XYZ file of C-alpha atoms in Angstrom:
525
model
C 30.805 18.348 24.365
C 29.785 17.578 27.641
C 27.077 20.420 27.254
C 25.922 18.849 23.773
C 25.394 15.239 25.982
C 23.493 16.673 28.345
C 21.357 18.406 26.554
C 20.751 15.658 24.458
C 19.663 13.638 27.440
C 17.949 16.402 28.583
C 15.366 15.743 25.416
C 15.687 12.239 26.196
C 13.707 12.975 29.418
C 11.114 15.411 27.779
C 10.272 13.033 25.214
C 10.385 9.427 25.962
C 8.224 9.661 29.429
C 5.005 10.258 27.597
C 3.383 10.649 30.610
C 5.576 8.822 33.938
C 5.697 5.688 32.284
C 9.375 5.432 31.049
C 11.854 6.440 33.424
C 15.633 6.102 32.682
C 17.909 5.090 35.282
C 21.280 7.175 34.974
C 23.236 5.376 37.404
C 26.950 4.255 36.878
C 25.803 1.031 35.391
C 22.924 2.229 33.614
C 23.092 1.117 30.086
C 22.271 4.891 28.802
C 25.529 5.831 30.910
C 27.843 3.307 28.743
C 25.961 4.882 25.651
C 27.045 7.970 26.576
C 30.628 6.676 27.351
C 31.417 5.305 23.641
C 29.406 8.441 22.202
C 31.617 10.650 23.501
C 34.760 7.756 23.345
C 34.528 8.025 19.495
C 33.760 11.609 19.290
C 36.641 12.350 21.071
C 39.175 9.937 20.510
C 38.668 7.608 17.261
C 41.616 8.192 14.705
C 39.553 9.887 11.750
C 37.264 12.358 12.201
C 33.387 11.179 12.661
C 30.252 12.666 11.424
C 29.006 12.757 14.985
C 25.015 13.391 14.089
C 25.095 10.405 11.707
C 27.133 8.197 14.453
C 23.890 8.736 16.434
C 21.588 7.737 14.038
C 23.514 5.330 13.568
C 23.068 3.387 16.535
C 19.472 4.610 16.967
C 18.732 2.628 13.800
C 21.156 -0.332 15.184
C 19.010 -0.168 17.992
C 15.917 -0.377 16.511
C 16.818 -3.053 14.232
C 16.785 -5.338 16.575
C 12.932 -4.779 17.342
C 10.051 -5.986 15.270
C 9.809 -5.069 12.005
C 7.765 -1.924 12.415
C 9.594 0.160 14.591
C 11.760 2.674 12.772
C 13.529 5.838 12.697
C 13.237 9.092 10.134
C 15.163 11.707 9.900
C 12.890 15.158 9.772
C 13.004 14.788 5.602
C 12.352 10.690 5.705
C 8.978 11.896 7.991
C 8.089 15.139 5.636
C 8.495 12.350 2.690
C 6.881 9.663 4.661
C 3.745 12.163 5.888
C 2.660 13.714 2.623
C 0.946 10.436 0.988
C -1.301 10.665 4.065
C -1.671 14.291 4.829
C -1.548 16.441 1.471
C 0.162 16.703 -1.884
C 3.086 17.685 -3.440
C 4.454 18.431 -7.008
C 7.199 15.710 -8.303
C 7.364 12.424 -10.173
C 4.609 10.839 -8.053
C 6.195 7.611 -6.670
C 6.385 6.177 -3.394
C 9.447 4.671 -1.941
C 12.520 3.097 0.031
C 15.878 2.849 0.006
C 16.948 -0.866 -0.454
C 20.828 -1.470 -0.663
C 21.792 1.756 -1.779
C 19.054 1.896 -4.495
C 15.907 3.478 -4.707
C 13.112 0.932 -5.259
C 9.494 2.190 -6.141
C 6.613 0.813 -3.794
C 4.235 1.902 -5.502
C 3.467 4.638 -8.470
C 1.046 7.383 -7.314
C -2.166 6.367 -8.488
C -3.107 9.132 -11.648
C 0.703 10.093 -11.139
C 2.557 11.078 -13.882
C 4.922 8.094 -13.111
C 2.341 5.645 -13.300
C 1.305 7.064 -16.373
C 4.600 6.546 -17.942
C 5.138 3.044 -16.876
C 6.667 3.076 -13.859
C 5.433 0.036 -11.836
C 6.080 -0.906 -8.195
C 9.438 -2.993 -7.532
C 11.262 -0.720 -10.380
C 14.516 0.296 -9.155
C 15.716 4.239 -10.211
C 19.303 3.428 -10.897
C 19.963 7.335 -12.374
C 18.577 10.804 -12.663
C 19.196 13.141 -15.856
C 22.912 12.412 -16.258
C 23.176 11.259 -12.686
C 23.490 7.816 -11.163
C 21.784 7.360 -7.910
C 22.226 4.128 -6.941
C 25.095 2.349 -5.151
C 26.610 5.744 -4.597
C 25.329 6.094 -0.555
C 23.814 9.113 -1.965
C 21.464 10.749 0.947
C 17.528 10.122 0.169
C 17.360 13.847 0.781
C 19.796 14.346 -2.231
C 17.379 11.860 -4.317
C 14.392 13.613 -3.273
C 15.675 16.906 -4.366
C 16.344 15.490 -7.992
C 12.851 13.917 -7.871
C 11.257 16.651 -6.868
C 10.346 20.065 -9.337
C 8.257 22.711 -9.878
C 5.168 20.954 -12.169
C 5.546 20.799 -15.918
C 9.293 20.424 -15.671
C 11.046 17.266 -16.854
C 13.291 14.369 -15.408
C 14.790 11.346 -17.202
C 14.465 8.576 -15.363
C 16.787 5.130 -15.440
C 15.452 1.943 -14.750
C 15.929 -1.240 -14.016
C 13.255 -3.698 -14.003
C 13.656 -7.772 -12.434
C 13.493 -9.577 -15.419
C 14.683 -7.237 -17.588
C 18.472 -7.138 -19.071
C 18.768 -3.424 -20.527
C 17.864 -0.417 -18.541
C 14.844 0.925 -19.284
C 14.310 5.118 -19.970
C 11.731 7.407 -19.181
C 10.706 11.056 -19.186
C 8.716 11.937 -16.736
C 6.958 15.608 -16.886
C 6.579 16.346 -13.288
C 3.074 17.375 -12.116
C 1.235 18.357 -8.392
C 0.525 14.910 -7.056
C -3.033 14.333 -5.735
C -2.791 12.169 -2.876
C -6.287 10.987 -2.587
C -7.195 7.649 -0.720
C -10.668 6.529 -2.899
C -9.683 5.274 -5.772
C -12.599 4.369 -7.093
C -16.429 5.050 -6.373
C -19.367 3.730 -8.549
C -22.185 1.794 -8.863
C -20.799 -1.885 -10.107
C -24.538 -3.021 -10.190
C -28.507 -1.421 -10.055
C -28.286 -1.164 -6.236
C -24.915 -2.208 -5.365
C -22.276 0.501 -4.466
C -18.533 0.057 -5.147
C -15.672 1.972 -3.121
C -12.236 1.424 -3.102
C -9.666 2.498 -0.655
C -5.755 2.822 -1.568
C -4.569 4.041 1.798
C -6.126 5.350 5.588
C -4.794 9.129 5.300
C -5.922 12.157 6.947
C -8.590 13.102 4.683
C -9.800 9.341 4.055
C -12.888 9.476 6.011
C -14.393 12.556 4.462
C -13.529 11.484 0.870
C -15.306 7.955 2.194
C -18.456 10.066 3.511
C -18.699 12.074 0.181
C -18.617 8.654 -1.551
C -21.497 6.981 0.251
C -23.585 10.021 -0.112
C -23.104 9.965 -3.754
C -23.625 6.622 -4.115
C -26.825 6.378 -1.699
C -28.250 9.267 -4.020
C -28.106 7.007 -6.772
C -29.819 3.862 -4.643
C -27.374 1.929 -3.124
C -28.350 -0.278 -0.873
C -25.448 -2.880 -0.912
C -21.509 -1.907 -0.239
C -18.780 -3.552 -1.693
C -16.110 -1.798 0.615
C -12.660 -3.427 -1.751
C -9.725 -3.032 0.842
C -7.274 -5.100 -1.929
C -3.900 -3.767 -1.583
C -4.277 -1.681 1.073
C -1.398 -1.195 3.175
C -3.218 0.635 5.907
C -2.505 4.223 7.604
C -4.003 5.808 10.741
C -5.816 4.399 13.213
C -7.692 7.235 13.764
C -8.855 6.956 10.606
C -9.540 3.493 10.456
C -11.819 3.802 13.419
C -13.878 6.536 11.682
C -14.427 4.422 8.875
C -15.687 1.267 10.892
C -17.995 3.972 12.993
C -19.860 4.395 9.989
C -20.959 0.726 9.302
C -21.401 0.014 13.371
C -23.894 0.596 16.281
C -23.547 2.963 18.765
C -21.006 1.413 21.804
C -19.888 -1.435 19.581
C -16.022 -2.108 19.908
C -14.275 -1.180 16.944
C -10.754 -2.132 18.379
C -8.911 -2.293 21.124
C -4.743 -1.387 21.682
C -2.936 -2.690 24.693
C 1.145 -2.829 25.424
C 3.020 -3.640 28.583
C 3.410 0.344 28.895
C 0.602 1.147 27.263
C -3.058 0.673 29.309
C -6.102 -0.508 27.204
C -7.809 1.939 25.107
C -10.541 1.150 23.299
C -12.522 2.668 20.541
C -15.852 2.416 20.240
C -18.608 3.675 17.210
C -21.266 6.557 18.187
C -23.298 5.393 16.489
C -23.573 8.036 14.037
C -22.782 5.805 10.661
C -23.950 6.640 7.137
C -24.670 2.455 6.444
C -25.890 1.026 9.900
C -28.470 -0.970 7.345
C -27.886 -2.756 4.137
C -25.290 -5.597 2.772
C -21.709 -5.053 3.399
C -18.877 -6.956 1.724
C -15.549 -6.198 2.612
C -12.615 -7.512 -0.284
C -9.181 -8.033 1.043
C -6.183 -10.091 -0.253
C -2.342 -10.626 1.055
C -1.590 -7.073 0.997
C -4.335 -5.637 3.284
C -2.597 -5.034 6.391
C -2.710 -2.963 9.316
C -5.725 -0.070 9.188
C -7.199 -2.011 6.456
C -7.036 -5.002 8.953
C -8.578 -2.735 11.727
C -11.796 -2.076 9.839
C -12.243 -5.790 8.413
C -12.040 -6.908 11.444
C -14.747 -4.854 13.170
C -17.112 -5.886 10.584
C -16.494 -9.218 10.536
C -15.983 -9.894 14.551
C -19.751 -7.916 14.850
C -21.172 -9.642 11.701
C -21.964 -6.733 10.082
C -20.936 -8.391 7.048
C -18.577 -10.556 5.316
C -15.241 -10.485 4.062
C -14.381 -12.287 0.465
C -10.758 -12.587 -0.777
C -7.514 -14.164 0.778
C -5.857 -14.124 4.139
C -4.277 -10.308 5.224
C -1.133 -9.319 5.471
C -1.436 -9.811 9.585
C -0.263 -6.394 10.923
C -1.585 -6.200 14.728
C 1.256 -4.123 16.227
C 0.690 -0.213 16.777
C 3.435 2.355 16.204
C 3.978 5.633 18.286
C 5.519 8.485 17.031
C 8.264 10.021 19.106
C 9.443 13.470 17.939
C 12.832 14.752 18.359
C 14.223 18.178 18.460
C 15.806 18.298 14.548
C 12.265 16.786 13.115
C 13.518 13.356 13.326
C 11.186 10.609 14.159
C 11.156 7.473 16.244
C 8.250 5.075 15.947
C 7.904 2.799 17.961
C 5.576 0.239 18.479
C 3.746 0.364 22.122
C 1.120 -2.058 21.797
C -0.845 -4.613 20.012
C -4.047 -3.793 18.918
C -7.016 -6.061 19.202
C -10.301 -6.743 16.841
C -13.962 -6.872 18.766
C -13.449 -10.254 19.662
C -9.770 -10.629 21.204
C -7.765 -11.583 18.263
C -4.313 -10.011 17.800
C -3.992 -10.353 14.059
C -0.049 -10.275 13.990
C 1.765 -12.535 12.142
C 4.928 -14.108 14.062
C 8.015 -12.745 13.515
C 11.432 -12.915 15.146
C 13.284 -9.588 16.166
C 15.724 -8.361 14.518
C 14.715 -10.367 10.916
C 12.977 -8.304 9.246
C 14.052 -9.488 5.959
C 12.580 -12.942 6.659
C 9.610 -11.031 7.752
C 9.311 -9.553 4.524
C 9.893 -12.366 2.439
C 6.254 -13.868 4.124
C 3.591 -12.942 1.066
C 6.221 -15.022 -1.139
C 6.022 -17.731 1.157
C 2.064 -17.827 1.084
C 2.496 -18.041 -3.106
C 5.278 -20.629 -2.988
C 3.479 -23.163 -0.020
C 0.279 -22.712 -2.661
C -1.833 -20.737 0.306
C -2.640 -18.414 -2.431
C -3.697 -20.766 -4.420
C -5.763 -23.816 -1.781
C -7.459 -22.583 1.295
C -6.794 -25.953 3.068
C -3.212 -25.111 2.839
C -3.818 -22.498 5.526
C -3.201 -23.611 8.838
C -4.257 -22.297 12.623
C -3.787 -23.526 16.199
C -7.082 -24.325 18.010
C -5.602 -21.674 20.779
C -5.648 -19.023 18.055
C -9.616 -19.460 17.995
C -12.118 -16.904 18.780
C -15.944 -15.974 17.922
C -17.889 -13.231 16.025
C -20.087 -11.529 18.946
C -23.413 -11.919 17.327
C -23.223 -15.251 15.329
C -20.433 -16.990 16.962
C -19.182 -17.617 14.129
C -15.412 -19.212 14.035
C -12.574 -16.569 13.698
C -8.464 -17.091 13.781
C -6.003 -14.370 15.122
C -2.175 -15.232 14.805
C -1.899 -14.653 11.366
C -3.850 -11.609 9.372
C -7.501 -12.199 9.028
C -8.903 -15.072 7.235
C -12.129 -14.260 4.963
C -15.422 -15.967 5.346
C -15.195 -16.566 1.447
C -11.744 -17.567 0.162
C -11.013 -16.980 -3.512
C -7.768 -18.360 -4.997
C -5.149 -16.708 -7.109
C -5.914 -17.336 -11.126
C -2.077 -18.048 -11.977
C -3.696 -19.195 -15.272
C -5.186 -15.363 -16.066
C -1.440 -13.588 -16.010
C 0.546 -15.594 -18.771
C 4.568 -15.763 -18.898
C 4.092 -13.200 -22.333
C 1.769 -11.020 -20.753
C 4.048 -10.213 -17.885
C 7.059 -9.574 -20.122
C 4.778 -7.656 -22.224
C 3.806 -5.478 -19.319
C 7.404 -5.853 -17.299
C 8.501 -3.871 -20.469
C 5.694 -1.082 -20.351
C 4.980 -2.400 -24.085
C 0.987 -2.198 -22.700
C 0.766 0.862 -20.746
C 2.727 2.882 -23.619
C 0.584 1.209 -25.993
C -2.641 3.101 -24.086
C -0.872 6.504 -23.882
C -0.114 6.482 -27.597
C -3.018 5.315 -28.844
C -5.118 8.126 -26.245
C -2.771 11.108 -27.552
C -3.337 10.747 -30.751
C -7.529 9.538 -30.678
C -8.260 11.541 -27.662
C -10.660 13.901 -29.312
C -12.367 11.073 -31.549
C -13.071 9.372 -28.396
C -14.708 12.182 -26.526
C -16.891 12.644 -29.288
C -17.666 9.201 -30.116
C -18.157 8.017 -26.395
C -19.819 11.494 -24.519
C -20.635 8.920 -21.721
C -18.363 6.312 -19.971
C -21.482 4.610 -20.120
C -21.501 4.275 -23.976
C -17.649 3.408 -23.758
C -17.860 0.378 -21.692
C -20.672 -0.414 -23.627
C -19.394 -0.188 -27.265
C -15.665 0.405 -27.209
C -13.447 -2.273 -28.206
C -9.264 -1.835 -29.242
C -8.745 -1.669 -32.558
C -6.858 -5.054 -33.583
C -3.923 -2.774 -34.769
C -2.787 -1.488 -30.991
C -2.660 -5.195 -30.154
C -0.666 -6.269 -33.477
C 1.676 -3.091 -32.645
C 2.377 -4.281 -28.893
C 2.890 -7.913 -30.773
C 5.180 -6.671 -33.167
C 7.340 -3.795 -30.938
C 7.658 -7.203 -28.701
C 8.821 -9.453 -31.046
C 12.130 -6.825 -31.956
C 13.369 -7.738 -28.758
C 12.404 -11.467 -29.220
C 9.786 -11.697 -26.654
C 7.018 -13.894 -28.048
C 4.691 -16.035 -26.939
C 5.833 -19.834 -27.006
C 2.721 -20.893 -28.789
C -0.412 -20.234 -29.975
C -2.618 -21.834 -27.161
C -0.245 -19.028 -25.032
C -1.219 -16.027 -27.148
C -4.917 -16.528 -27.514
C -4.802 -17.010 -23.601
C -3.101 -13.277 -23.239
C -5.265 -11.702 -25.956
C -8.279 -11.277 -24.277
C -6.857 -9.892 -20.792
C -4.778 -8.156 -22.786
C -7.391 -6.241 -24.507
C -9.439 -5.666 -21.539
C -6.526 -4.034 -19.666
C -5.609 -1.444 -22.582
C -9.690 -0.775 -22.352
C -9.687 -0.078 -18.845
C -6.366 2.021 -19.202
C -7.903 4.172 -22.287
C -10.860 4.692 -20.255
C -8.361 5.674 -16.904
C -6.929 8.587 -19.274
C -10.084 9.931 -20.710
C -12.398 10.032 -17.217
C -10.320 8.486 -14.017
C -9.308 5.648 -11.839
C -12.762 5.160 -11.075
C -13.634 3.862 -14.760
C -10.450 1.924 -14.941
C -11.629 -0.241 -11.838
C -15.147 -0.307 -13.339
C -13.784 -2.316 -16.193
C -10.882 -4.447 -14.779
C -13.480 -5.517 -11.696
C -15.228 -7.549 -14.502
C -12.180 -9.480 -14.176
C -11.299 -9.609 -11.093
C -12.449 -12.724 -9.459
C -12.647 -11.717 -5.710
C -15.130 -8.504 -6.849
C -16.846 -11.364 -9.112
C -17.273 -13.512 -6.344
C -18.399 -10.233 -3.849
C -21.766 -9.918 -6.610
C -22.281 -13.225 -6.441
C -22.923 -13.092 -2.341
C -24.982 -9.664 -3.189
C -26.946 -11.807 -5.533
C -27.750 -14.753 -3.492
């Protein structure tokens, strides 16, 4: 035992210092010491027997928990899982997500997944597997991801619960190799004007961007609508290639700084792909961290503007720590810094991270998402753009130079229960599997599909009718002529998604979406 402690601290010492910068003080009073004293106390002497690699991780995650809200620990499978939407791709179910009270909740379907494709959406909870439940069971997210996970083409029933929803919902879902590609869409939204979107900052998200501007600059682009919506960030590294190719040599992208950690900055070579021409970055209240990196540098240099509401606010940078059994600590080390000072991190208060989290709801129910001018910041929290001098905020995500408010009016109460129950999305698969062929023919080019195609009035009377078994109707008329045509417009874009790709499904819901709307109308002026 005493062997086992001191080896452990013996990869305490070749792991934490990082350089000479952390150095652990093993006297008597020490606080590692009395760590070591009720290790070994409980180990030794506690009347049932103990699961002594769990007690440790145990208290590493007690410990942690009473950090910000970013710092965390993995356990080697938690950072395999955690690594592959960022680094390469996998065969399963295609979802990403957490472990919330003994429950699996979905973050967010793969994009093209096989999940998403079924009707999985993000916030569904997994309650069984086949004939097994899953949740409320403590069963290990290792065990979960082995029932998940399977060779492609094999199947797995699904049970789900959806908010909102009384009766579990079922699903089989084929399981397929899971592209994990950060551009979700690239195309030309208008003669001149390019259009790339970015899920996520992963390893290969800087080439896939590069690939994308070329095509697009072959087919004369000379404007960028860079659409950053939803993006929950990623590397660093990668975030700073990205700005380098929009920036002049030497300009700051960003800047990280801790009390451990000296300054570092990064800075662009000058080497870009689009040093010239418009740029419009589009965020909203889920843009946070790498995303936030980026907007920043081209906003802070003035390299263009940013259109959509405020970030997420995500300033704090995480360090991985490795440990001998593939576990991972990471912890954050610094804040990092745009071009011109700001720390875009929202407040929080250690060891809440649940009140942390509830924040974006906050923004919808104080009507920020709605009303600029109920956003608030402290004169102290004011800094200026380097070339215009131009008035910036830090404190609190970044603040576009064009707000756009939330369209409550666009999503009616039917239409979400309509798509809460996957009544829409199944509609599109159906009505694809069995026209797939007479589409292809009729429509060679996605071209001549956005152009001409319009859903037959029968898939929309279906959805109506399916809905109305289960009593879910609209309340009136002015209600259902309000859904219809958003309605129709999404099952378009989703038909299109199955016959070509993402790309085409964002090239016809972006003629919706308000924030790209208001993006052309900057272009245009």
């Amino acid at each position: 035992m005493i062997k086992k402690i001191a080896f452990l601290l013996f990869c305490l010492f070749t792991l934490l210092p990082l350089t000479a910068q952390i150095r652990i003080n093993m006297g008597e009073d020490s606080p590692i010491r009395k760590l070591q004293i009720a290790e070994m106390a409980i180990t030794n002497f506690y009347v049932d027997s103990v699961d002594e690699q769990k007690l440790v991780e145990d208290g590493i995650r007690g410990m942690i928990e009473k950090l910000d809200p970013h710092s965390s620990y993995l356990t080697a499978k938690e950072v395999k899982a955690a690594n592959e939407p960022l680094q390469g791709n996998f065969e399963g179910i295609g979802v990403q997500f957490n472990m919330v009270e003994d429950t699996l909740l979905v973050v967010q379907p793969v994009v093209g997944g096989p999940s998403e494709k079924r009707g999985i959406l993000a916030g569904d909870r997994i309650v069984y597997v086949n004939d097994t439940t899953i949740a409320g069971v403590s069963m290990s997210k290792e065990e979960i991801m082995r029932r998940l996970r399977g060779p492609k083409g094999t199947k797995v029933r699904l049970g789900i619960v959806r908010r909102g929803i009384a009766d579990t919902l079922r699903f089989v879902i084929t399981r397929d190799k899971i592209p994990v590609k950060s551009i979700d869409a690239t195309y030309m939204i208008r003669p001149g004007v390019g259009y790339i979107r970015i899920g996520s900052f992963g390893a290969q998200t800087h080439e896939e961007l590069c690939q994308s501007m070329m095509k697009l600059t072959g087919e004369g682009m000379q404007s960028l609508i860079l659409d950053l919506q939803e993006n929950g960030g990623g590397y660093l590294q990668s975030a700073v290639a990205i700005a380098n190719e929009f920036l002049n040599k030497d300009d700051l992208i960003v800047y990280t700084k801790g009390r451990r950690v000296p300054r570092n900055d990064y800075r662009a070579q000058g080497n870009g792909l689009f040093k010239e021409g418009k740029v419009i970055v589009l965020v909203d209240s889920y843009s946070a961290s790498a995303a936030e990196i980026v907007t920043g540098a081209i906003q802070d240099h003035d390299r263009g503007v940013v259109v959509g509401r405020r970030t997420y606010g995500k300033g704090l940078v995480q360090r991985p720590i490795d440990m001998p059994d593939g576990s991972m600590i990471r912890l954050t080390v610094a804040h990092y810094y745009t071009p011109s000072g700001r720390c875009i991190q929202k407040p929080y208060e250690k060891g809440k991270a649940k009140d942390y989290a509830m924040d974006v709801l906050n923004r919808l129910k104080s009507g920020e998402l709605m009303h600029a001018d109920s956003i608030h910041f402290a004169d102290s929290l004011k800094y200026y753009t380097l070339k215009e001098h131009r008035v910036v905020y830090g404190g609190g995500g970044i603040m576009p130079d064009y707000y756009v408010p939330l369209d409550t009016t666009k999503y009616t109460r039917f239409h979400r229960e309509l798509s809460a129950r996957s009544y829409i999305i199944n509609a599109s698969l159906r009505y694809v599997d069995q026209y797939r062929k007479q589409l292809k023919k009729q429509y060679p080019t996605f071209a001549l599909f956005k152009q001409q195609f319009e859903i037959p009035q029968k898939v929309t009377d279906d959805i109506l009718a399916e809905a109305a078994k289960k009593d879910i109707k609209p309340k009136d008329e002015e209600e259902l002529q309000r859904t219809l045509p958003y309605l129709r417009l999404q099952l378009k874009a989703l038909v299109a998604r199955d016959i070509w790709e993402t790309s085409q499904y964002f090239a016809i819901m972006n003629e919706a979406n308000d924030i790209v709307l208001r993006a052309l109308e900057l272009i245009k002026d």
